[in-house]
Structures are given as structure tokens and as C-alpha cells.
Short mmCIF file of C-alpha atoms and ligand atoms in Angstrom, two decimals:
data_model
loop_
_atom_site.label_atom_id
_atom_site.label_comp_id
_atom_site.label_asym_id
_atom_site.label_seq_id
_atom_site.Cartn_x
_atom_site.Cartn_y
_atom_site.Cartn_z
CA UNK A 257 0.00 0.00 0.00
CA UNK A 258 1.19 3.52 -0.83
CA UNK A 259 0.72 6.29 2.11
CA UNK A 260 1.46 9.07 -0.71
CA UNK A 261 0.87 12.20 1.08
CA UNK A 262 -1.04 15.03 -1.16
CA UNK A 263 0.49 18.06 0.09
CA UNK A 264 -3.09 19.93 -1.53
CA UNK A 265 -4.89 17.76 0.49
CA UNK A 266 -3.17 18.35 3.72
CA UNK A 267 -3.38 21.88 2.42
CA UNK A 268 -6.56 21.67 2.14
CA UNK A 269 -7.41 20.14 5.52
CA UNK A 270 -5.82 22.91 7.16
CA UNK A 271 -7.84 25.41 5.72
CA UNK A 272 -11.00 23.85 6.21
CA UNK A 273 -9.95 22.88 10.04
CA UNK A 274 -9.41 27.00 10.65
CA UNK A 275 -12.70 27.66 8.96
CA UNK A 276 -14.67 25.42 11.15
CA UNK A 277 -12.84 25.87 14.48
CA UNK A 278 -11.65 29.28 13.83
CA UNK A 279 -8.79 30.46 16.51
CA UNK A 280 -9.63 33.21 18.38
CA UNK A 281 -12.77 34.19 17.33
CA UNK A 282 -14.23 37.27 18.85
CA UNK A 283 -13.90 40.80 19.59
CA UNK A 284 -11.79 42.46 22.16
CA UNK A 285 -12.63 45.29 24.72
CA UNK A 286 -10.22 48.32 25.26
CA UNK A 287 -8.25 47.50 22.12
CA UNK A 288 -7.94 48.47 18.42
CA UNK A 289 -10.43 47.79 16.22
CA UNK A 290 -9.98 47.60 12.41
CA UNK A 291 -12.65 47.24 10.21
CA UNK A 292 -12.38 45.78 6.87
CA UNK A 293 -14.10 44.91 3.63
CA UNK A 294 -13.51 42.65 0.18
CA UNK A 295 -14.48 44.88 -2.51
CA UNK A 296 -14.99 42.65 -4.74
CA UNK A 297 -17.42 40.30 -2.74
CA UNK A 298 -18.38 42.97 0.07
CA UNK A 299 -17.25 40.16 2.56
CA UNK A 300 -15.79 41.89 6.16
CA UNK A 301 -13.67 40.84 8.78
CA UNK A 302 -13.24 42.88 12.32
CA UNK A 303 -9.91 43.23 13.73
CA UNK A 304 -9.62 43.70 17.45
CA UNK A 305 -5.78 43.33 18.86
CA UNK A 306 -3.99 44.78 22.17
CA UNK A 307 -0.19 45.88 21.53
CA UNK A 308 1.95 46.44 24.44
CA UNK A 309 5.44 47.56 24.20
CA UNK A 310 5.34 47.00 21.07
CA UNK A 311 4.10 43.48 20.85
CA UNK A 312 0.60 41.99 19.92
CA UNK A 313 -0.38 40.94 23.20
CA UNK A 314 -3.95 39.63 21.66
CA UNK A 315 -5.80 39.42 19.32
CA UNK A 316 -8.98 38.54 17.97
CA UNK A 317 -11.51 38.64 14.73
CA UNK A 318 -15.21 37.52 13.30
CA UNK A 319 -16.64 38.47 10.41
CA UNK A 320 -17.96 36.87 7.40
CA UNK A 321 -16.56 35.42 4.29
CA UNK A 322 -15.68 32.63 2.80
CA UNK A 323 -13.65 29.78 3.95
CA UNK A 324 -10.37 31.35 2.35
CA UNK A 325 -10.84 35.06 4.11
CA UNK A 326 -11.66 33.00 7.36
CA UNK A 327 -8.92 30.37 7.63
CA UNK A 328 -6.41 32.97 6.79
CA UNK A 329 -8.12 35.21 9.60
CA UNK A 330 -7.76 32.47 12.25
CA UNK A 331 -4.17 31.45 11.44
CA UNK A 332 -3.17 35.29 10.94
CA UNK A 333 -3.97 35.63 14.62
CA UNK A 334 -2.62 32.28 15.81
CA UNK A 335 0.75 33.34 13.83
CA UNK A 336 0.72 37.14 15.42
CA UNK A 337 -0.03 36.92 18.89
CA UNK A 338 3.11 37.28 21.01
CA UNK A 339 4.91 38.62 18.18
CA UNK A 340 6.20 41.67 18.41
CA UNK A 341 4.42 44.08 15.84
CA UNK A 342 7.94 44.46 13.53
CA UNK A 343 7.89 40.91 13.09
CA UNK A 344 3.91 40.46 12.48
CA UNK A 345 4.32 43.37 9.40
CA UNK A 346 7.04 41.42 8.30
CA UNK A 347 5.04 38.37 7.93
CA UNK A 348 2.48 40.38 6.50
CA UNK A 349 4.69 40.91 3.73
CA UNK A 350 6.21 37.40 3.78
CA UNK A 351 2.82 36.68 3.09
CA UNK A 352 1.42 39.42 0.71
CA UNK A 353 4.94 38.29 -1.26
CA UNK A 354 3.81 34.57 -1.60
CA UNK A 355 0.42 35.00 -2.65
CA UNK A 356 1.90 37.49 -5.45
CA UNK A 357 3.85 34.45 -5.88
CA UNK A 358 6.98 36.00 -5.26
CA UNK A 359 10.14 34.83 -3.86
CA UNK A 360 9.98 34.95 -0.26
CA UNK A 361 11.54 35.05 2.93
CA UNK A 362 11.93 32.03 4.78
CA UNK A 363 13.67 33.28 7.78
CA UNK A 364 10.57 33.06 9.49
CA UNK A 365 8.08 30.05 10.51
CA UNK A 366 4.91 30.90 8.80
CA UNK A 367 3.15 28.09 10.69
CA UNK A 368 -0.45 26.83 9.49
CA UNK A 369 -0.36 30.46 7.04
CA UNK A 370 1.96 28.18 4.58
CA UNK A 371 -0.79 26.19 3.92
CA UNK A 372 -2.59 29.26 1.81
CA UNK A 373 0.55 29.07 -0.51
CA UNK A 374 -1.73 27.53 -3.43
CA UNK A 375 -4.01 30.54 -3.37
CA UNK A 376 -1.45 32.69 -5.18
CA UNK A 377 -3.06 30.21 -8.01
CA UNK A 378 -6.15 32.06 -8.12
CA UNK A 379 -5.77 35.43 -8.69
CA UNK A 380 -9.55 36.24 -7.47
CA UNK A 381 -8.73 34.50 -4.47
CA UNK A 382 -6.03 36.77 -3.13
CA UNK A 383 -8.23 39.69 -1.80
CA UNK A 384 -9.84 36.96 0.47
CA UNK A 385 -6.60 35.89 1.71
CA UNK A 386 -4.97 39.03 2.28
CA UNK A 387 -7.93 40.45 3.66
CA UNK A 388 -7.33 40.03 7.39
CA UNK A 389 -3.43 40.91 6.89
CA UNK A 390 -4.85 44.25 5.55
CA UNK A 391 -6.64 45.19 9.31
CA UNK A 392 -3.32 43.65 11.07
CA UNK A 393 -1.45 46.53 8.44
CA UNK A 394 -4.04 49.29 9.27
CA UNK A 395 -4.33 48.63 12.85
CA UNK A 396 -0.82 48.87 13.64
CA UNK A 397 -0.46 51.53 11.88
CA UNK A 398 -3.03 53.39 13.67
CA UNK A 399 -1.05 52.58 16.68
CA UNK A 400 1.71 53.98 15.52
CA UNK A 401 -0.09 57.50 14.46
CA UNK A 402 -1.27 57.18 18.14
CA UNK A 403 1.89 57.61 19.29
CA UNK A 404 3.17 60.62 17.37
FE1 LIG B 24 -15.53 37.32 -0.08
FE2 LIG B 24 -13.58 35.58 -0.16
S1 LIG B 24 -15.33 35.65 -1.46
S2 LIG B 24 -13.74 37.27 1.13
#
């Protein structure tokens, strides 16, 4: 018997296991809250994350959309919390990078957020995927105007 191991498939499973037991689903009190929408499908996602001293301390989303704009949701706050925000942007564009199908940098784990790698396939797809990476980009840089 052959145990050939489909990495789509795994990939697959992944995604579908963050859609139907999304991590940290929710909203947050006292923290920033980023709203934002797929203009193409009119699909939103809520943000809410807590940075201290300059690291995500938490952070949480809902929303609705489809399996792709969720999954990547749930595993974009698994990868980010206890990060400290420099390296969450930089995985934001780790990310944003693959799914343009660029080269990439590897220096960091990317966790469960590798398994997304075949959207960069589907052009129409990408909006959903970078969706939730968007509010992490907006929200930190509200943060950061909060400071000056
Ligand atoms: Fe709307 Fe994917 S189809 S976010």
C-alpha cells in the first residue's frame, strides 16, 4: 500500500480545520479595532488586537466570508499573537509576497499560514486571503499615528 501524502490535500485540511474551528474568534474590549471589507465580494472581517510595548499581546476577529478570508483570519492571529508588531508586518509581507507568488523570505516560521501558498493560483482568491493581513497593516499603523 502507498501512504502518498497530497500536500493539496493536507493543504486543504488545514484550511478547512481554521474555517470550522476558527482560533480566536471574537472581539476584544479596550483594544484596536480595524474594520475591513472585500471589494470585490463585500465580505468583512473585524480586527480587534492589544499591543503592548510593542508586541501583539492579543488578538482577535469575526466576520464573514468565505472559507479562504476566514482560515487565513484564524491562522493570521494564531501566527501574530506574542509577536512583536515588527515581526507580524514582516510576515504580512512574507505573506502578501507569496500569494503574489513572489520569492519569499523564509527566515521566518509561517506556521499553518503556509498552507494558503496555493491561493497565489487564483488570482480572485487573493483579496480573500490578504484580507485580514490588511486590518493587522491598518491597525498597527493606527497605533503607531497614536503615538506621534
Ligand atoms: Fe468574499 Fe472571499 S469571497 S472574502
Amino acid at each position: 500500500m502507498s501512504f502518498n501524502v497530497n500536500l493539496d490535500t493536507l493543504y486543504r485540511q488545514v484550511i478547512m480545520d481554521h474555517y470550522k474551528n476558527p482560533r480566536n474568534k471574537g472581539v476584544l474590549n479596550d483594544s484596536i479595532v480595524v474594520d475591513m471589507n472585500n471589494p470585490t465580494c463585500g465580505d468583512r472581517i473585524r480586527l480587534t488586537m492589544k499591543i503592548e510595548d510593542e508586541k501583539v499581546t492579543d488578538a482577535k476577529f469575526e466576520g464573514e466570508g468565505c472559507s479562504i478570508s476566514m482560515a487565513s483570519a484564524s491562522m493570521m492571529t494564531q501566527a501574530i499573537k506574542g509577536k512583536d508588531i515588527e515581526t507580524a508586518l514582516k510576515m504580512s509581507q512574507i505573506f502578501s509576497d507569496m500569494m503574489l507568488g513572489k520569492e519569499y523570505d523564509d527566515s521566518i516560521d509561517l506556521g499553518d499560514i503556509e498552507a494558503l501558498q496555493g491561493v497565489a493560483k487564483f488570482p480572485a482568491r487573493i483579496k480573500c486571503a490578504t484580507l485580514s493581513w490588511k486590518a493587522l497593516e491598518k491597525g498597527a499603523s493606527a497605533e503607531d499615528n497614536g503615538k506621534s
